[in-house]
Coordinates of C-alpha atoms in Angstrom, one line a residue:
X20 CA 160.0 164.4 66.8
X21 CA 162.2 164.6 69.9
X22 CA 163.0 160.6 68.5
X23 CA 163.4 161.1 65.2
X24 CA 165.5 163.8 65.5
X25 CA 168.1 161.6 67.1
X26 CA 168.5 159.6 63.9
X27 CA 167.3 162.3 60.8
X28 CA 170.9 163.1 60.6
X29 CA 171.7 159.8 59.1
X30 CA 171.0 160.2 55.8
X31 CA 171.3 163.6 55.7
X32 CA 175.1 162.9 56.6
X33 CA 176.7 163.8 53.6
X34 CA 175.0 166.6 52.5
X35 CA 175.7 168.2 56.0
X36 CA 179.2 167.4 55.6
X37 CA 179.9 168.6 52.1
X38 CA 178.1 171.9 52.9
X39 CA 179.6 172.6 56.5
X40 CA 183.1 171.2 55.8
X41 CA 182.9 168.5 58.6
X42 CA 186.3 165.9 58.8
X43 CA 184.7 162.2 59.2
X44 CA 185.5 161.6 62.9
X45 CA 184.1 166.0 63.5
X46 CA 180.4 164.8 61.4
X47 CA 179.8 161.9 64.0
X48 CA 179.3 165.3 66.5
X49 CA 176.4 165.6 64.6
X50 CA 174.8 162.9 66.3
X51 CA 176.8 162.7 69.0
X52 CA 176.0 165.9 70.4
X53 CA 172.5 165.5 70.6
X54 CA 172.9 162.3 72.4
X55 CA 175.2 162.9 75.2
X56 CA 173.4 165.7 77.1
X57 CA 169.7 163.9 75.7
X58 CA 171.0 160.4 77.8
X59 CA 172.8 162.2 80.8
X60 CA 170.1 164.1 82.0
X61 CA 167.0 162.2 82.0
X62 CA 167.1 161.0 85.1
X63 CA 167.6 164.6 86.8
X64 CA 164.7 166.3 84.6
X65 CA 162.8 163.4 85.6
X66 CA 163.2 164.1 89.2
X67 CA 162.8 167.9 88.7
X68 CA 159.0 167.3 86.8
X69 CA 158.0 165.4 89.9
X70 CA 158.9 168.5 92.2
X71 CA 157.6 171.5 89.7
X72 CA 154.8 169.4 87.7
X73 CA 155.3 167.6 84.9
X74 CA 153.6 169.5 82.7
X75 CA 155.6 172.5 83.6
X76 CA 159.0 170.6 82.6
X77 CA 157.3 168.9 79.2
X78 CA 155.9 172.4 78.2
X79 CA 159.2 174.1 78.5
X80 CA 161.0 171.1 77.4
X81 CA 158.8 171.7 73.8
X82 CA 159.8 175.0 74.2
X83 CA 163.8 174.7 74.2
X84 CA 163.7 172.1 71.7
X85 CA 161.2 174.1 69.3
X86 CA 164.1 177.0 69.5
X87 CA 166.8 175.0 69.3
X88 CA 165.8 173.2 66.0
X89 CA 165.6 176.6 64.4
X90 CA 169.2 176.9 65.5
X91 CA 170.2 173.7 63.4
X92 CA 168.3 174.8 60.9
X93 CA 169.8 178.2 60.2
X94 CA 173.7 177.1 61.4
X95 CA 175.9 177.9 58.9
X96 CA 178.7 176.6 60.8
X97 CA 180.0 173.8 62.3
X98 CA 180.2 174.8 65.8
X99 CA 177.1 176.8 65.7
X100 CA 175.1 173.0 64.2
X101 CA 176.7 171.3 67.2
X102 CA 175.6 173.9 69.9
X103 CA 172.2 174.1 68.5
X104 CA 172.2 170.1 68.8
X105 CA 173.3 170.1 72.2
X106 CA 170.7 172.5 73.2
X107 CA 168.1 170.0 71.4
X108 CA 169.0 167.1 73.5
X109 CA 168.2 169.5 76.6
X110 CA 164.8 170.2 75.0
X111 CA 164.6 166.4 74.6
X112 CA 165.2 165.4 77.9
X113 CA 163.0 167.8 79.1
X114 CA 159.9 166.2 77.3
X115 CA 161.1 162.6 77.1
X116 CA 161.7 162.3 80.8
X117 CA 158.3 163.3 81.7
X118 CA 155.8 161.3 79.0
X119 CA 155.4 158.2 80.7
X120 CA 155.0 159.8 84.0
X121 CA 152.2 161.8 83.0
X122 CA 150.4 159.0 80.7
X123 CA 150.6 156.5 84.3
X124 CA 148.9 159.8 85.8
X125 CA 146.3 160.0 83.6
X126 CA 145.3 156.8 83.3
X127 CA 145.3 154.6 86.3
X128 CA 143.0 151.9 84.8
X129 CA 144.8 148.9 83.7
X130 CA 143.0 148.3 80.4
X131 CA 143.3 152.4 79.8
X132 CA 146.8 152.5 80.6
X133 CA 147.5 149.4 78.3
X134 CA 145.7 151.5 75.6
X135 CA 147.6 154.7 76.1
X136 CA 151.3 153.4 76.3
X137 CA 150.9 151.5 72.9
X138 CA 150.0 154.9 71.4
X139 CA 152.8 156.2 73.2
X140 CA 155.0 153.4 72.0
X141 CA 153.6 153.8 68.4
X142 CA 154.5 157.3 68.1
X143 CA 157.9 156.8 69.7
X144 CA 158.7 153.7 67.6
X145 CA 157.2 155.6 64.1
X146 CA 159.6 158.5 64.5
X147 CA 162.4 156.8 65.3
X148 CA 161.3 154.4 61.7
X149 CA 160.7 157.7 60.0
X150 CA 163.6 159.5 60.8
X151 CA 165.6 157.7 58.1
X152 CA 162.7 158.4 55.1
X153 CA 162.0 161.9 55.9
X154 CA 166.0 162.5 56.1
X155 CA 166.7 161.2 53.2
X156 CA 162.8 162.9 51.5
X157 CA 163.7 166.3 52.6
X158 CA 167.5 166.5 52.1
X159 CA 166.7 165.1 48.4
X160 CA 163.8 167.5 48.1
X161 CA 165.0 171.0 49.7
X162 CA 168.1 170.6 51.6
X163 CA 169.3 169.2 55.0
X164 CA 168.2 172.6 56.6
X165 CA 164.5 171.5 56.2
X166 CA 165.3 167.9 58.5
X167 CA 165.6 170.3 61.1
X168 CA 163.1 173.5 60.6
X169 CA 160.0 171.4 59.7
X170 CA 159.8 171.0 63.7
X171 CA 158.8 174.7 64.3
X172 CA 155.1 174.4 62.8
X173 CA 155.2 170.9 65.1
X174 CA 156.7 172.2 68.0
X175 CA 154.4 175.5 68.1
X176 CA 150.8 173.6 67.7
X177 CA 152.1 170.7 70.1
X178 CA 153.2 173.6 72.9
X179 CA 149.8 175.2 72.1
X180 CA 147.9 171.8 72.7
X181 CA 149.5 171.0 75.6
X182 CA 149.1 174.3 77.5
X183 CA 145.2 174.5 76.5
X184 CA 144.6 170.0 76.9
X185 CA 147.0 169.0 79.9
X186 CA 145.9 169.7 83.7
X187 CA 147.8 171.3 85.4
X188 CA 150.0 169.5 88.2
X189 CA 151.6 171.4 91.0
X190 CA 154.1 168.7 91.7
X191 CA 155.9 167.5 95.2
X192 CA 157.2 171.4 95.1
X193 CA 161.1 172.3 95.3
X194 CA 160.5 172.5 99.1
X195 CA 160.8 168.1 99.1
X196 CA 164.2 168.9 97.6
X197 CA 166.2 167.5 94.6
X198 CA 169.7 165.8 95.8
X199 CA 171.7 168.6 93.7
X200 CA 175.4 167.0 94.0
X201 CA 173.8 163.2 93.1
X202 CA 172.2 165.4 90.2
X203 CA 175.6 166.8 89.4
X204 CA 177.3 163.3 90.1
X205 CA 175.1 161.0 87.8
X206 CA 174.6 163.9 85.0
X207 CA 178.8 163.3 84.7
X208 CA 178.3 160.1 84.7
X209 CA 175.5 159.5 81.6
X210 CA 177.2 162.1 80.0
X211 CA 180.4 160.4 80.2
X212 CA 179.2 156.7 79.7
X213 CA 177.3 158.1 76.1
X214 CA 180.5 160.0 75.2
X215 CA 182.5 156.8 75.6
X216 CA 180.3 154.7 73.8
X217 CA 179.8 157.3 70.8
X218 CA 183.7 157.6 70.9
X219 CA 184.8 154.6 71.1
X220 CA 185.8 153.7 67.4
X221 CA 187.5 157.5 67.1
X222 CA 190.3 157.3 70.1
X223 CA 192.8 154.9 71.5
X224 CA 191.8 151.9 73.0
X225 CA 193.9 153.3 76.6
X226 CA 192.0 156.4 76.2
X227 CA 188.7 154.7 76.0
X228 CA 189.3 152.9 79.6
X229 CA 190.6 155.1 81.0
X230 CA 187.2 157.2 80.9
X231 CA 185.2 154.5 81.3
X232 CA 187.0 154.0 84.4
X233 CA 186.0 157.6 85.5
X234 CA 182.8 157.0 84.1
X235 CA 181.9 154.2 86.8
X236 CA 183.7 155.7 89.2
X237 CA 180.8 158.6 89.0
X238 CA 178.7 156.1 88.9
X239 CA 179.8 154.7 92.4
X240 CA 180.0 158.1 94.1
X241 CA 176.8 158.3 93.0
X242 CA 175.2 155.2 94.7
X243 CA 177.2 155.9 97.9
X244 CA 175.5 159.7 98.0
X245 CA 172.2 158.6 97.6
X246 CA 172.5 155.8 100.1
X247 CA 173.5 158.5 102.6
X248 CA 171.1 161.9 101.5
X249 CA 168.6 162.7 103.2
X250 CA 166.1 163.5 100.1
X251 CA 168.1 161.2 96.9
X252 CA 167.8 162.3 93.9
X253 CA 167.0 158.3 92.8
X254 CA 165.4 156.3 95.5
X255 CA 168.0 152.8 95.5
X256 CA 164.8 151.3 96.3
X257 CA 163.6 151.7 92.9
X258 CA 166.0 148.7 91.7
X259 CA 164.3 146.8 94.3
X260 CA 161.5 146.1 91.9
X261 CA 162.1 142.9 90.1
X262 CA 159.8 144.0 87.1
X263 CA 161.6 147.2 86.8
X264 CA 165.3 146.7 87.0
X265 CA 164.4 143.8 84.4
X266 CA 162.9 146.1 82.4
X267 CA 165.3 148.5 82.0
X268 CA 167.9 145.7 81.2
X269 CA 165.9 144.1 78.4
X270 CA 165.3 147.6 77.1
X271 CA 169.2 148.1 76.8
X272 CA 169.4 145.0 74.8
X273 CA 166.7 145.3 72.7
X274 CA 167.1 148.9 72.1
X275 CA 170.7 147.9 71.2
X276 CA 169.6 145.7 68.6
X277 CA 167.1 147.8 66.9
X278 CA 169.4 150.7 66.7
X279 CA 172.1 148.8 65.5
X280 CA 169.7 147.2 62.2
X281 CA 168.1 150.9 61.8
X282 CA 171.8 152.0 60.9
X283 CA 174.1 149.3 59.8
X284 CA 170.7 148.2 57.4
X285 CA 171.1 151.7 56.4
X286 CA 174.3 151.4 55.2
X287 CA 173.9 148.2 53.8
X288 CA 171.4 149.5 51.1
X289 CA 173.5 152.8 50.2
X290 CA 176.9 151.1 49.7
X291 CA 176.1 147.2 49.3
X292 CA 173.0 147.3 47.2
X293 CA 173.6 151.1 45.9
X294 CA 170.4 153.1 46.8
X295 CA 170.2 156.7 46.9
X296 CA 169.2 158.9 50.0
X297 CA 165.4 159.1 49.5
X298 CA 165.2 155.4 48.0
X299 CA 166.8 154.1 51.1
X300 CA 164.3 156.5 53.1
X301 CA 161.7 154.2 50.9
X302 CA 162.6 151.3 51.7
X303 CA 162.4 151.5 55.5
X304 CA 158.7 152.9 55.5
X305 CA 157.0 149.9 55.9
X306 CA 158.6 149.4 59.0
X307 CA 156.4 152.4 60.8
X308 CA 153.6 152.2 58.9
X309 CA 154.0 148.6 60.3
X310 CA 154.6 149.8 63.8
X311 CA 152.1 151.9 63.8
X312 CA 148.8 149.8 62.6
X313 CA 149.9 147.3 64.9
X314 CA 150.2 149.0 68.4
X315 CA 147.5 150.7 67.6
X316 CA 145.3 148.7 66.4
X317 CA 145.9 145.3 68.4
X318 CA 149.2 145.7 71.3
X319 CA 146.0 146.8 74.0
X320 CA 144.2 144.2 73.5
X321 CA 146.3 141.7 73.2
X322 CA 148.4 142.1 76.2
X323 CA 145.5 142.5 77.9
X324 CA 144.0 138.9 76.8
X325 CA 147.9 137.1 77.0
X326 CA 149.7 139.3 79.2
X327 CA 152.7 141.7 79.0
X328 CA 155.0 139.2 79.7
X329 CA 154.0 136.6 77.0
X330 CA 154.0 139.6 74.4
X331 CA 156.7 140.4 75.3
X332 CA 158.4 137.2 74.6
X333 CA 156.6 136.5 71.3
X334 CA 158.0 139.9 70.1
X335 CA 161.2 139.4 71.1
X336 CA 161.1 135.5 69.5
X337 CA 160.2 137.4 65.9
X338 CA 162.8 140.1 66.8
X339 CA 165.6 137.1 66.4
X340 CA 164.4 135.9 63.8
X341 CA 164.5 139.3 61.9
X342 CA 168.1 139.5 62.7
X343 CA 168.8 135.9 62.0
X344 CA 167.5 136.6 58.4
X345 CA 169.5 139.6 58.1
X346 CA 172.4 138.7 59.1
X347 CA 172.8 136.3 55.7
X348 CA 172.6 140.1 53.6
X349 CA 174.7 138.9 50.2
X350 CA 176.6 141.2 48.0
X351 CA 174.0 140.8 45.2
X352 CA 171.1 141.1 47.4
X353 CA 168.0 142.0 46.6
X354 CA 165.4 144.3 49.0
X355 CA 162.3 142.2 48.5
X356 CA 164.3 138.5 49.1
X357 CA 166.8 140.0 51.5
X358 CA 165.6 143.1 53.5
X359 CA 161.8 143.3 53.2
X360 CA 160.8 140.3 55.0
X361 CA 163.5 140.7 58.1
X362 CA 162.1 144.1 58.3
X363 CA 159.0 143.1 58.8
X364 CA 159.5 140.7 61.4
X365 CA 161.8 143.2 63.2
X366 CA 158.7 145.9 62.7
X367 CA 156.1 143.4 63.9
X368 CA 158.6 141.7 66.9
X369 CA 159.0 145.3 68.3
X370 CA 155.5 146.4 67.9
X371 CA 154.6 143.7 70.1
X372 CA 157.4 143.8 72.7
X373 CA 158.0 147.6 73.0
X374 CA 154.4 148.6 74.6
X375 CA 154.8 145.6 76.8
X376 CA 158.4 146.5 78.1
X377 CA 156.9 149.6 78.9
X378 CA 154.0 148.5 80.8
X379 CA 156.4 146.1 82.8
X380 CA 158.7 148.8 83.7
X381 CA 156.4 151.6 84.8
X382 CA 154.0 149.2 87.0
X383 CA 157.2 148.7 89.0
X384 CA 157.3 151.8 89.7
X385 CA 155.1 153.2 93.4
X386 CA 152.8 156.1 93.1
X387 CA 155.2 158.5 94.2
X388 CA 158.2 158.1 91.3
X389 CA 156.9 157.7 87.8
X390 CA 158.9 160.9 86.7
X391 CA 161.6 159.2 88.1
X392 CA 160.4 155.8 86.7
X393 CA 159.6 157.6 83.4
X394 CA 163.2 159.2 83.2
X395 CA 165.4 155.8 84.2
X396 CA 163.1 153.7 81.0
X397 CA 164.3 156.5 78.9
X398 CA 167.6 156.8 79.7
X399 CA 168.3 153.0 79.1
X400 CA 166.5 153.9 76.5
X401 CA 170.0 156.1 74.7
X402 CA 172.4 153.9 76.6
X403 CA 171.0 151.0 74.4
X404 CA 170.9 152.9 71.4
X405 CA 174.9 154.4 71.9
X406 CA 175.8 151.0 72.6
X407 CA 174.3 149.5 69.9
X408 CA 175.4 151.6 67.3
X409 CA 178.8 152.2 68.7
X410 CA 179.8 148.1 69.0
X411 CA 177.9 147.2 65.9
X412 CA 179.5 149.7 63.4
X413 CA 183.0 149.5 65.3
X414 CA 183.1 145.8 64.3
X415 CA 181.3 146.2 60.9
X416 CA 184.3 148.9 60.4
X417 CA 187.0 146.3 61.3
X418 CA 185.6 143.0 59.6
X419 CA 185.6 145.4 56.4
X420 CA 189.1 146.7 57.2
X421 CA 190.1 143.6 57.3
X422 CA 189.5 142.1 54.3
X423 CA 190.0 145.0 52.4
X424 CA 193.8 144.4 53.9
X425 CA 193.6 140.6 52.5
X426 CA 192.9 141.9 49.0
X427 CA 188.8 141.6 48.9
X428 CA 186.9 143.9 46.7
X429 CA 185.1 147.1 48.3
X430 CA 181.4 146.0 48.0
X431 CA 182.1 142.4 49.0
X432 CA 184.4 143.3 51.8
X433 CA 181.6 145.9 53.1
X434 CA 178.5 143.1 52.8
X435 CA 180.6 140.8 54.9
X436 CA 181.4 143.3 57.8
X437 CA 177.7 144.5 57.9
X438 CA 177.0 140.6 58.3
X439 CA 179.4 140.0 61.2
X440 CA 177.0 143.2 62.8
X441 CA 174.0 141.8 62.4
X442 CA 175.1 138.3 63.6
X443 CA 176.6 139.8 67.0
X444 CA 172.8 141.7 67.1
X445 CA 171.1 138.9 66.6
X446 CA 173.3 137.4 69.7
X447 CA 172.4 140.3 71.3
X448 CA 168.8 139.8 70.6
X449 CA 168.9 136.2 72.2
X450 CA 170.2 137.6 75.1
X451 CA 167.1 139.9 75.5
X452 CA 165.1 136.9 75.2
X453 CA 166.9 134.8 77.8
X454 CA 166.7 137.4 80.1
X455 CA 163.2 138.8 79.7
X456 CA 162.1 134.9 80.2
X457 CA 164.2 134.5 83.9
X458 CA 163.2 137.7 85.3
X459 CA 160.3 139.3 83.8
X460 CA 157.8 136.1 85.0
X461 CA 155.2 137.7 87.0
X462 CA 154.4 135.9 90.3
X463 CA 151.5 133.0 90.4
X464 CA 148.2 134.9 91.7

């Protein structure tokens, strides 16, 4: 539910704009208002989950997210929708930051843990892939309000199940403390980073560079604070784990590729091939089906047999191949010939790579740091997705505008802009593959 709501509004954007009177730049804040608090708070609430108990943080986050979804669904003005989306991001961060830590604690045995992570990854990936389909289906069948109101029954059932099923955990106690000045620094730095990335195409280059410099300054101040704090929020020794640091770096590149594909791919179907909202969502439906089947049926067994490192590399090779195929998407393309084959390659590759990468990242965390490691892993996911969307959409738009200025036809110029974005995404995926091969190889036993 939390991952789905990061992109369910993509297909519903024209309807939201028409109903509430958003300008072009203002409309982007329906997405940005969710991503900024979501990405900015993950580290802080991950640490707080370790202190007060991860079940408490999880159930509180579900309550906040569900209430915010209702506010989004009944919003009748721009300010109300954007504020409610920001509150959704807070609730999403509270739940997402502690989930992996809960899984590691619930399933300490490697075989069970691999199976649990595969289920977790399948649910998350399916939520991301289903967002486009559900956004189109609900908007066309009912109206855009229902893309948020549908969360109410899901949130209530999930909350009741969590209270009944999950065993309570006391946490280390607030007396163990968190570095609250450090928390303010890193939360501000992360929020500013996401803001810089998602708004890069709508502001002057000088302003973007100044904001980026401010964000870097906050990160440096946070690092210095953590090196001296008696009870640091983020123990710097966490980054001494090659597996944890390497897996997070690889995830940024991999998620940037996949988010770029999902966003630019939907635009290609609508603006080049002329698909409507529902047909666009239906075209993406094979992705969550393939991801769910492969992750639930094969992922844990494959990782157990061949090892997470080899499975990760195989998945990244498939992602590179899928993006390379997609980079030739022509102006007169067809779904069966030009979209479905790379879609299946990308889905299969992601189904193999994501659980393996998650397992490698969490295996690099110490026993007392699962919530923090979970928050860090989810943070790099949001940063990677925001970075991919920002860079690839700006490149596509710039290429299209340049060709239009030269007199090219609108559809042809749009298609070439998307082709450039897909080629750059292929290069990013190659970078993820090279980094994984170099950094994540397990030491010989």
